[in-house]
Tab-separated table of N, CA and C in Angstrom:
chain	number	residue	atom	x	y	z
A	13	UNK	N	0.824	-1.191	0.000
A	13	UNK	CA	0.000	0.000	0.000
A	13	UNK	C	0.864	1.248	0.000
A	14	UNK	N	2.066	1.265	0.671
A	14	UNK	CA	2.941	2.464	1.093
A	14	UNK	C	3.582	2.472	-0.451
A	15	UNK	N	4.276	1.577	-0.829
A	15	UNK	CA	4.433	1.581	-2.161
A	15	UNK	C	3.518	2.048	-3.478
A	16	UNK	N	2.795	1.518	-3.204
A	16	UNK	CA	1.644	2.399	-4.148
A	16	UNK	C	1.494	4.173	-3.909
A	17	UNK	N	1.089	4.421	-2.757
A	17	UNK	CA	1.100	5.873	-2.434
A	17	UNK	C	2.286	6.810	-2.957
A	18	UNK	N	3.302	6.101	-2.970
A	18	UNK	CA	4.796	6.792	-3.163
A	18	UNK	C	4.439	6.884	-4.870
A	19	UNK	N	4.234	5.818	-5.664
A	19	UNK	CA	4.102	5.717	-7.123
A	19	UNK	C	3.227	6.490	-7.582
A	20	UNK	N	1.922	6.836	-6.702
A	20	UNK	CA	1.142	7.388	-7.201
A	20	UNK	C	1.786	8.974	-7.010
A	21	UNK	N	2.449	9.348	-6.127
A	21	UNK	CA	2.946	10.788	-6.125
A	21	UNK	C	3.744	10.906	-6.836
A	22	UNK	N	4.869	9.855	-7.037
A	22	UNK	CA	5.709	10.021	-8.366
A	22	UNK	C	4.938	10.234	-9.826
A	23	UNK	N	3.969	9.624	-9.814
A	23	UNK	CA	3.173	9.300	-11.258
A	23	UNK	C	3.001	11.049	-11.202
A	24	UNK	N	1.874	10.965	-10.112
A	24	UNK	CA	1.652	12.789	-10.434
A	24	UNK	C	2.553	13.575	-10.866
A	25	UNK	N	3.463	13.564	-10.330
A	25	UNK	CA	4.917	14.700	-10.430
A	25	UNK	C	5.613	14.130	-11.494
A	26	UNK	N	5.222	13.353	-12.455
A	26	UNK	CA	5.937	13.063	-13.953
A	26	UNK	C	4.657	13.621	-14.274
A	27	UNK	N	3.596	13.879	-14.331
A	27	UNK	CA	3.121	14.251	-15.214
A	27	UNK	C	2.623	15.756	-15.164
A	28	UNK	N	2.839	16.031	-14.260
A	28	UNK	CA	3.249	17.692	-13.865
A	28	UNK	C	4.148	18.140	-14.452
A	29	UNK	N	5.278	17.701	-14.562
A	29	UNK	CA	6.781	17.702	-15.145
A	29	UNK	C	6.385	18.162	-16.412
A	30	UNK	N	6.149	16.797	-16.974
A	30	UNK	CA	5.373	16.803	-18.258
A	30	UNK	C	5.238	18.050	-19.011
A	31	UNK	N	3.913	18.282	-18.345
A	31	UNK	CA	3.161	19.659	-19.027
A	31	UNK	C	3.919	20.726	-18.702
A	32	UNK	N	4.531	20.856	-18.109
A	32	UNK	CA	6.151	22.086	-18.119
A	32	UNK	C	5.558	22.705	-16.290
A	33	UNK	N	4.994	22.190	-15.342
A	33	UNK	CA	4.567	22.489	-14.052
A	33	UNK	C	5.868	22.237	-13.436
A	34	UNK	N	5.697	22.862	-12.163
A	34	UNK	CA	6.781	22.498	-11.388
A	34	UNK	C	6.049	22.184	-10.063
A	35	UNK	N	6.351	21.564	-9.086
A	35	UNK	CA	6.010	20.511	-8.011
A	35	UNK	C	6.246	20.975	-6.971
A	36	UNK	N	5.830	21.232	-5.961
A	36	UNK	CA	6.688	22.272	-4.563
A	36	UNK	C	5.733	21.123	-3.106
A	37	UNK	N	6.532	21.421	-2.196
A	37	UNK	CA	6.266	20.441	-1.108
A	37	UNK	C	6.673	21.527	0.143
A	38	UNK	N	5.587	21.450	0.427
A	38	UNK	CA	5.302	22.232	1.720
A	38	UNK	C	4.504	21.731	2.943
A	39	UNK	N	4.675	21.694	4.675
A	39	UNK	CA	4.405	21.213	5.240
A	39	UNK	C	3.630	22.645	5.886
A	40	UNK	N	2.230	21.758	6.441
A	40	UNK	CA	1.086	22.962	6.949
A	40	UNK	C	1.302	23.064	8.449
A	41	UNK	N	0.142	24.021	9.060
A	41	UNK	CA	0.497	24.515	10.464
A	41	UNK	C	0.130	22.784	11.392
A	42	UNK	N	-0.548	21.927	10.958
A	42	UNK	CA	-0.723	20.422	11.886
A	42	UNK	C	0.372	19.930	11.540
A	43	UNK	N	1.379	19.816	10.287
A	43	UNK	CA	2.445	19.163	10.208
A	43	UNK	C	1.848	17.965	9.005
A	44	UNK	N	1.398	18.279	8.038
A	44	UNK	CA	0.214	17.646	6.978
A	44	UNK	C	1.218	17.954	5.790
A	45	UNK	N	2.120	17.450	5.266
A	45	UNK	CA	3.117	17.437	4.045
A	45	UNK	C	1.648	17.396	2.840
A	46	UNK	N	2.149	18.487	2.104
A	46	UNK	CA	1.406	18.839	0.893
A	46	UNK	C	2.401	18.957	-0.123
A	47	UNK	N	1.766	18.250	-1.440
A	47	UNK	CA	2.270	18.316	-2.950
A	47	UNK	C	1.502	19.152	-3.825
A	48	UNK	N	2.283	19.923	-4.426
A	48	UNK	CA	1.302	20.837	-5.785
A	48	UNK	C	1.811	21.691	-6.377
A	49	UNK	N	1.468	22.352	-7.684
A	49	UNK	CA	2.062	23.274	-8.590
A	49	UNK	C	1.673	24.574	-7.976
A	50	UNK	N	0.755	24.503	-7.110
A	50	UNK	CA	0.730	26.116	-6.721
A	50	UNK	C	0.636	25.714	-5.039
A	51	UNK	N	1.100	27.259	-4.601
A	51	UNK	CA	1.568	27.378	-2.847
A	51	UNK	C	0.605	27.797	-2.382
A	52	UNK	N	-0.297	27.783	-1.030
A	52	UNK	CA	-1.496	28.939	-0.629
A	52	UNK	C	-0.260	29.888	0.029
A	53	UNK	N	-1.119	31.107	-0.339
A	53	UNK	CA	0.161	31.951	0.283
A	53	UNK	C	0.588	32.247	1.783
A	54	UNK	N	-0.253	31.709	3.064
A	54	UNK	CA	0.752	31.292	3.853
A	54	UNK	C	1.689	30.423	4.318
A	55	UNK	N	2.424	29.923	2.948
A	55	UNK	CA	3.377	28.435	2.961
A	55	UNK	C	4.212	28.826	1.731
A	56	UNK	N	4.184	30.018	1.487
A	56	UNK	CA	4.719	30.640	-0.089
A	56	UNK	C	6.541	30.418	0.602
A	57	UNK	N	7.065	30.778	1.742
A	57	UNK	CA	8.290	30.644	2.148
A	57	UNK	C	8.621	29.617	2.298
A	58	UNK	N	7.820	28.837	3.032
A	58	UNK	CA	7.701	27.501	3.298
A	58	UNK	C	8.359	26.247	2.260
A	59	UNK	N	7.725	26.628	1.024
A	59	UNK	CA	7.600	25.434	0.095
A	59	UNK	C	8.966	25.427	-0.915
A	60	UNK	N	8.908	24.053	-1.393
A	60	UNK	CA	10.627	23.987	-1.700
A	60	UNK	C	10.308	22.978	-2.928
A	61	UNK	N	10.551	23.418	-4.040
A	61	UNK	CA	10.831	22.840	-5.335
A	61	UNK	C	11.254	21.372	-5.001
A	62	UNK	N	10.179	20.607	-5.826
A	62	UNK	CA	10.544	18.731	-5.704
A	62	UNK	C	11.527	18.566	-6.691
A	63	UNK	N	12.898	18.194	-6.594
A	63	UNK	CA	13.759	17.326	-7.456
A	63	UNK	C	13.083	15.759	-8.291
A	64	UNK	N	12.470	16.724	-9.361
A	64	UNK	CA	12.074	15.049	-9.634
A	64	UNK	C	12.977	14.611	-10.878
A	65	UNK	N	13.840	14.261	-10.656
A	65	UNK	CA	14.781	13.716	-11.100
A	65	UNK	C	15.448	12.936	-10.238
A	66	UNK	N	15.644	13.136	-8.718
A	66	UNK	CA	16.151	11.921	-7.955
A	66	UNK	C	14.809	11.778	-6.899
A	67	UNK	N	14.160	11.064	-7.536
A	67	UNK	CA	12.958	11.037	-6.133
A	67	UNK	C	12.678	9.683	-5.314
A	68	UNK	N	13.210	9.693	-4.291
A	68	UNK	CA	13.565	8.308	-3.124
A	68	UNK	C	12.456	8.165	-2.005
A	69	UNK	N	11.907	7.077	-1.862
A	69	UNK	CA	11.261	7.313	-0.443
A	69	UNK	C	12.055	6.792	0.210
A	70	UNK	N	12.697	7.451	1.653
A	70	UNK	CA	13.389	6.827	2.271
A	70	UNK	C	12.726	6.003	3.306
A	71	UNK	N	13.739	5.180	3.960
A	71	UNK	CA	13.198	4.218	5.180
A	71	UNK	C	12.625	5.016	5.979
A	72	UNK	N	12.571	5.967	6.540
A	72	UNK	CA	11.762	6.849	7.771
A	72	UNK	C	10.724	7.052	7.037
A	73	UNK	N	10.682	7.785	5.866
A	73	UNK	CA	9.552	7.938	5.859
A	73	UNK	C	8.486	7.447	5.639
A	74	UNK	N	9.012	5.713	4.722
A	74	UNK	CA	8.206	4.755	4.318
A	74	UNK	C	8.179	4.202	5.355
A	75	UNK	N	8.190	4.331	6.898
A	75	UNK	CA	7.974	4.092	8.107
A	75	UNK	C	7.075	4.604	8.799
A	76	UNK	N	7.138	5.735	8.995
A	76	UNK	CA	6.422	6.585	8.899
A	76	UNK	C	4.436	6.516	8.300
A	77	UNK	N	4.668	5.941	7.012
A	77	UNK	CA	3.292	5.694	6.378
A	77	UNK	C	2.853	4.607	7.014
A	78	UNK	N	3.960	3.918	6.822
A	78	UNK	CA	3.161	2.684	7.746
A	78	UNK	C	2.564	2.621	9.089
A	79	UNK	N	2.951	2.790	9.420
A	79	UNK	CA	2.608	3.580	10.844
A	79	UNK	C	0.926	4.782	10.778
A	80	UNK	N	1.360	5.584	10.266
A	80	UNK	CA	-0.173	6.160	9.451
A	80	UNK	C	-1.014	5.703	9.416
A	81	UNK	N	-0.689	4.381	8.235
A	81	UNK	CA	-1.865	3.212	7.755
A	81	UNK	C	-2.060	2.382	8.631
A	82	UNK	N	-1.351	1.951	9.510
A	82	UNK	CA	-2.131	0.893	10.667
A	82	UNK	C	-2.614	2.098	11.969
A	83	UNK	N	-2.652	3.238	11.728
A	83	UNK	CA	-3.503	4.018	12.297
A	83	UNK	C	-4.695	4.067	12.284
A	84	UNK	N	-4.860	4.632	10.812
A	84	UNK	CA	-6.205	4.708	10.106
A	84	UNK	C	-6.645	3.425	9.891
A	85	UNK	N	-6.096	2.618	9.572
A	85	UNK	CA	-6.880	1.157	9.795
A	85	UNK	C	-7.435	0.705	10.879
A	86	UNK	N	-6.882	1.085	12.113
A	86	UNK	CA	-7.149	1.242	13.170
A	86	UNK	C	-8.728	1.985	13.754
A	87	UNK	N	-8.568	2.789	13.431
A	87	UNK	CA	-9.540	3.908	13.578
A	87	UNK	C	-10.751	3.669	13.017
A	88	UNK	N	-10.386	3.001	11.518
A	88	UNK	CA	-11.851	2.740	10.676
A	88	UNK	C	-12.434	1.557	11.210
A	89	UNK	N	-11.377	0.677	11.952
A	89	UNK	CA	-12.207	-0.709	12.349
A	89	UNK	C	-13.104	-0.342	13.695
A	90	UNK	N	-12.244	0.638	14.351
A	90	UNK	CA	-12.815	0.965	15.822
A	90	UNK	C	-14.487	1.949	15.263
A	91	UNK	N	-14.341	2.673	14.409
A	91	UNK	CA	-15.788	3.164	13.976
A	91	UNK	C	-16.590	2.504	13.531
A	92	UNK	N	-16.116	1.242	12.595
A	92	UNK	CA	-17.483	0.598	12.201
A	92	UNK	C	-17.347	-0.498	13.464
A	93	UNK	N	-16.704	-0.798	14.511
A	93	UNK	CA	-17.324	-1.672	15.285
A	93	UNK	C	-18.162	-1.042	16.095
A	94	UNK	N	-18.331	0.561	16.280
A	94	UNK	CA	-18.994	1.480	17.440
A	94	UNK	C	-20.310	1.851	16.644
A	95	UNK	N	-20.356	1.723	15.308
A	95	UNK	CA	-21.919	2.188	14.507
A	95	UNK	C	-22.741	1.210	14.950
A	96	UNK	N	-23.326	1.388	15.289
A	96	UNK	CA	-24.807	1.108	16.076
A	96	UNK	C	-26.148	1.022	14.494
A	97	UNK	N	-26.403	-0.072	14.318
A	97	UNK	CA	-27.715	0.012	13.408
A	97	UNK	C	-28.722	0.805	13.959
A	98	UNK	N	-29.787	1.600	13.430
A	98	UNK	CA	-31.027	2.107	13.924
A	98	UNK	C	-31.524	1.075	14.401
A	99	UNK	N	-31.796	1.481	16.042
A	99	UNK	CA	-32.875	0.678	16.544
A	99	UNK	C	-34.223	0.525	16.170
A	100	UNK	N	-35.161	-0.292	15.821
A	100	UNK	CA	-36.327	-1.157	15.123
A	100	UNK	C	-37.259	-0.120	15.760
A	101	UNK	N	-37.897	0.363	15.244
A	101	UNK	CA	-38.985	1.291	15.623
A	101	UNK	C	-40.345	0.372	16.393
A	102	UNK	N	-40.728	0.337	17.245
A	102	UNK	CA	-41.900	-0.597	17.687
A	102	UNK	C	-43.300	-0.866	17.011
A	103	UNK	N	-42.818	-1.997	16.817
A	103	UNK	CA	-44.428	-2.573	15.665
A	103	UNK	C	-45.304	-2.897	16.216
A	104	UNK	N	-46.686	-2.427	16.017
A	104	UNK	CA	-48.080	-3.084	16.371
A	104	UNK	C	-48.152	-4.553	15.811
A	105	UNK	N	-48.831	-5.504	16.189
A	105	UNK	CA	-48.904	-6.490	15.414
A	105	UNK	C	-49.657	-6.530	14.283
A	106	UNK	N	-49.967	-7.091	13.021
A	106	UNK	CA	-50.554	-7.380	11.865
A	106	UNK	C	-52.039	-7.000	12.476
A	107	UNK	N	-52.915	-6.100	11.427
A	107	UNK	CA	-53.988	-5.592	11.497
A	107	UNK	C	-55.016	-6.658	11.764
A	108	UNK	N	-54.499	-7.678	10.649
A	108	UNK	CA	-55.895	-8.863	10.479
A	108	UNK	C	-55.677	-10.039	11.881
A	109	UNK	N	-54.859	-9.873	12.349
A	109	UNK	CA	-54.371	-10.571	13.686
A	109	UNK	C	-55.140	-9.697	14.873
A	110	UNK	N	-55.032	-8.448	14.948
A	110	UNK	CA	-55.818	-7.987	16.219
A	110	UNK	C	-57.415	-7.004	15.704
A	111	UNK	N	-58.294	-7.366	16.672
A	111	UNK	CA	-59.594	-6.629	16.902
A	111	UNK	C	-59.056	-5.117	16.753
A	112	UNK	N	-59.913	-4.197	16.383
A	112	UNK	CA	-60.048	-3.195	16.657
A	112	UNK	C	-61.085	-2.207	15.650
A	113	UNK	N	-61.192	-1.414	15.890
A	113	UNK	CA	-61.791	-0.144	14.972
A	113	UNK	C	-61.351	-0.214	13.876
A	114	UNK	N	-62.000	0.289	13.101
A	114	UNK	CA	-61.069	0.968	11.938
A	114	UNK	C	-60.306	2.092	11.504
A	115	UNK	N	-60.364	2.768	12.322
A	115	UNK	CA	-59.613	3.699	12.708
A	115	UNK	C	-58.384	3.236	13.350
A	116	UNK	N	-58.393	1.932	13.991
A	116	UNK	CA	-56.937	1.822	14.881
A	116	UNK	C	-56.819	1.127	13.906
A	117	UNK	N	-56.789	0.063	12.765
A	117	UNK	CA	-56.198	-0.425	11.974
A	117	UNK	C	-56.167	0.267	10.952
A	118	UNK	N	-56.402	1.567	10.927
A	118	UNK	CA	-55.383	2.695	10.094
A	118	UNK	C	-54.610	3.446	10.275
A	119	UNK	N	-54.863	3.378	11.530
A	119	UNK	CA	-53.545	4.022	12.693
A	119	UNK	C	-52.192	3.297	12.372
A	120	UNK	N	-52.713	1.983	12.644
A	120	UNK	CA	-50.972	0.917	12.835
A	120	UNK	C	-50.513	1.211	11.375
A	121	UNK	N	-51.759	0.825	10.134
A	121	UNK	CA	-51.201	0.816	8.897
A	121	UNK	C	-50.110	2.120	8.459
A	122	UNK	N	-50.519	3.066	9.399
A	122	UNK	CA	-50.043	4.345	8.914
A	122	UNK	C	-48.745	4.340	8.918
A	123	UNK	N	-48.352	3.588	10.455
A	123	UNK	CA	-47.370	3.425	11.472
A	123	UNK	C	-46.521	2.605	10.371
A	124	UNK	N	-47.080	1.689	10.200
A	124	UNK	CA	-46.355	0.803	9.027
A	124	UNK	C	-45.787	1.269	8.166
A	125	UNK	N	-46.281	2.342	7.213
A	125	UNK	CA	-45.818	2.821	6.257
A	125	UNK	C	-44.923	4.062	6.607
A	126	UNK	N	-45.389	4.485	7.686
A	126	UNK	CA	-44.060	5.423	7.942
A	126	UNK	C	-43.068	5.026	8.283
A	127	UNK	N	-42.727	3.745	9.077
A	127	UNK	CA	-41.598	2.997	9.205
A	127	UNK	C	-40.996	2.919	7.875
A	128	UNK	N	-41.378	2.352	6.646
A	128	UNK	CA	-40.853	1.777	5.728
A	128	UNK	C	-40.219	3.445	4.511
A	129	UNK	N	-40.619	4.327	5.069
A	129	UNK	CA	-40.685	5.484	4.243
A	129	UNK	C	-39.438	5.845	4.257
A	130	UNK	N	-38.482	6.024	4.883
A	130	UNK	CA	-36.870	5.875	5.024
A	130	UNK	C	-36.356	5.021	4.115
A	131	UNK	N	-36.869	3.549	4.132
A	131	UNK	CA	-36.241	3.043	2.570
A	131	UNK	C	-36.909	2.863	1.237
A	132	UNK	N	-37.187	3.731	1.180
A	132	UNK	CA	-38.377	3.797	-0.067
A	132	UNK	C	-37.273	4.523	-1.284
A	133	UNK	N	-36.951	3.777	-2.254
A	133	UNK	CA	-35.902	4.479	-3.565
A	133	UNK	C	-36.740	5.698	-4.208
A	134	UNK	N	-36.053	6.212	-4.849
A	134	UNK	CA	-36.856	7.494	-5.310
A	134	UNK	C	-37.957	7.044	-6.550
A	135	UNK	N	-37.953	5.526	-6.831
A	135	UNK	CA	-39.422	4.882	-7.480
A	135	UNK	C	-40.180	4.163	-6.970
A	136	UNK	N	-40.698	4.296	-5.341
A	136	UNK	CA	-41.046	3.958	-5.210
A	136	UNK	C	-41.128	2.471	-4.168
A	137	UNK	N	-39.515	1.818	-4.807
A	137	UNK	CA	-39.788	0.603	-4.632
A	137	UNK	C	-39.158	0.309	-3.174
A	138	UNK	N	-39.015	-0.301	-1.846
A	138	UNK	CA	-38.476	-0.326	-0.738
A	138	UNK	C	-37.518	-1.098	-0.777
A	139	UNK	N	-36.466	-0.634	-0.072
A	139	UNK	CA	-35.245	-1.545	0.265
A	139	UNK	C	-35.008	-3.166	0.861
A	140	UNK	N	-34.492	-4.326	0.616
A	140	UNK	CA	-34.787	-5.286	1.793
A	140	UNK	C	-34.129	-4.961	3.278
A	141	UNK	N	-33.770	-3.723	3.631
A	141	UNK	CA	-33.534	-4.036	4.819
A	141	UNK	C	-34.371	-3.216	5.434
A	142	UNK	N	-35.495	-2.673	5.229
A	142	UNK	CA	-36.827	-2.628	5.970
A	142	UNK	C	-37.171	-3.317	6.244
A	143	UNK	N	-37.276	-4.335	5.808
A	143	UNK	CA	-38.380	-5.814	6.649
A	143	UNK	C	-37.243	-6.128	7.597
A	144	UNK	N	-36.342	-5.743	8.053
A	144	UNK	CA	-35.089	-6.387	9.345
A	144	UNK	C	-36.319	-4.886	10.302
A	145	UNK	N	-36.321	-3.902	10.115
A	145	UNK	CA	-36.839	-2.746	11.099
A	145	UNK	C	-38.473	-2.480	10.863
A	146	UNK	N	-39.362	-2.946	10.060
A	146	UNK	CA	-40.600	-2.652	10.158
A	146	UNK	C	-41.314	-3.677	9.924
A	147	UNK	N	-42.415	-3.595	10.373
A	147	UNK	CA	-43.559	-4.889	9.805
A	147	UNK	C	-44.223	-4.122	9.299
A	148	UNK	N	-44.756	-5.172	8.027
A	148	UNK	CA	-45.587	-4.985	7.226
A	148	UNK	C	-46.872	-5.270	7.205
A	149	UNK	N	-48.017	-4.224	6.921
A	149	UNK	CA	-49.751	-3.864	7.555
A	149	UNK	C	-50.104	-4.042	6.398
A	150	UNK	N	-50.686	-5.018	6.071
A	150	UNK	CA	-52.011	-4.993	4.967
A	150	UNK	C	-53.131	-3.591	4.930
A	151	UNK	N	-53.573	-3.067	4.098
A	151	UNK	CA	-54.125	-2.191	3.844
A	151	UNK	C	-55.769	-2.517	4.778
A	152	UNK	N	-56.265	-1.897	5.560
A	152	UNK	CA	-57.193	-2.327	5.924
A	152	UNK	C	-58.221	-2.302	5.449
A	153	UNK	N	-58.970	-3.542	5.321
A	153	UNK	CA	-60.555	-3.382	3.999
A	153	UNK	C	-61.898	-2.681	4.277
A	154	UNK	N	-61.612	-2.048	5.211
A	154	UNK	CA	-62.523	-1.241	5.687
A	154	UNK	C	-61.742	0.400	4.916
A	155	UNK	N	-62.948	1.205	5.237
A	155	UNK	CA	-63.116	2.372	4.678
A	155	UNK	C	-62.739	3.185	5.623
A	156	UNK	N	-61.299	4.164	5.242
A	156	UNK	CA	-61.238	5.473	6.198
A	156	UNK	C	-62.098	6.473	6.184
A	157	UNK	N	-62.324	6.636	7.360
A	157	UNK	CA	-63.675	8.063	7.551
A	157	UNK	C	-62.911	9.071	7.641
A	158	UNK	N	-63.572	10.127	7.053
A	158	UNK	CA	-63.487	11.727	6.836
A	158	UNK	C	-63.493	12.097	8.170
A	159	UNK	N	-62.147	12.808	8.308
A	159	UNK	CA	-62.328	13.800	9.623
A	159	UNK	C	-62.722	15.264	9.133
């Protein structure tokens, strides 16, 4: 991976070269090493023409990345082990399963469909991982009354 990163900055800076650019490397106020053909101007003193003609990664610094990368590898495993799925919103049971009004079995249905309205694609069609967080309400065959 550290190898790659290095190639890919070399790649850039041949092809900067290339087009007649020149390459400057400047380190920011966190200590964040930056590559580019142009300086922001508080790093205009700062920044120092890349020799790309002898360009080496040395052992420190390809130490260095590594170190980086089992950071951030680090970090990304510790965040997705701490993401928490949305907790399941609480389902009434199936309309045709319990007594009630018709009004309360348009209540739940409602409930139903607003659960599922979060994964609904922009045609319409719902995601499968709604049925892991909502149950699904048959339309009730009774008639909603006019409020």
């Amino acid at each position: 991976m550290i190898d790659k990163s290095a190639s890919f900055i070399v790649a850039c800076m041949i092809s900067a070269l290339a087009c007649g650019g020149e390459i400057y490397r400047w380190t920011d106020d966190t200590g964040q090493v930056h590559y580019g053909d142009t300086v922001p101007g508080a790093y205009q003193g700062a920044a120092k023409p890349v020799d790309l003609n002898n360009v080496e990664v040395s052992d420190e610094e390809r130490q260095a990345a590594a170190v980086r990368l089992l950071q951030e590898k680090n970090l990304l495993q510790q965040n997705a082990e701490s993401a928490q799925p949305p907790a399941p919103a609480p389902q009434p049971a199936p309309a045709e399963n319990q007594p009630g009004s018709c009004e309360e079995q348009w209540l739940r249905y409602d409930a139903s469909w607003a659960c599922f309205n979060p994964y609904r694609t922009a045609y319409g069609a719902v995601k499968a991982e709604a049925f892991k967080h909502c149950t699904e309400i048959k339309a009730p065959s009774c008639t909603r009354e006019a409020k």
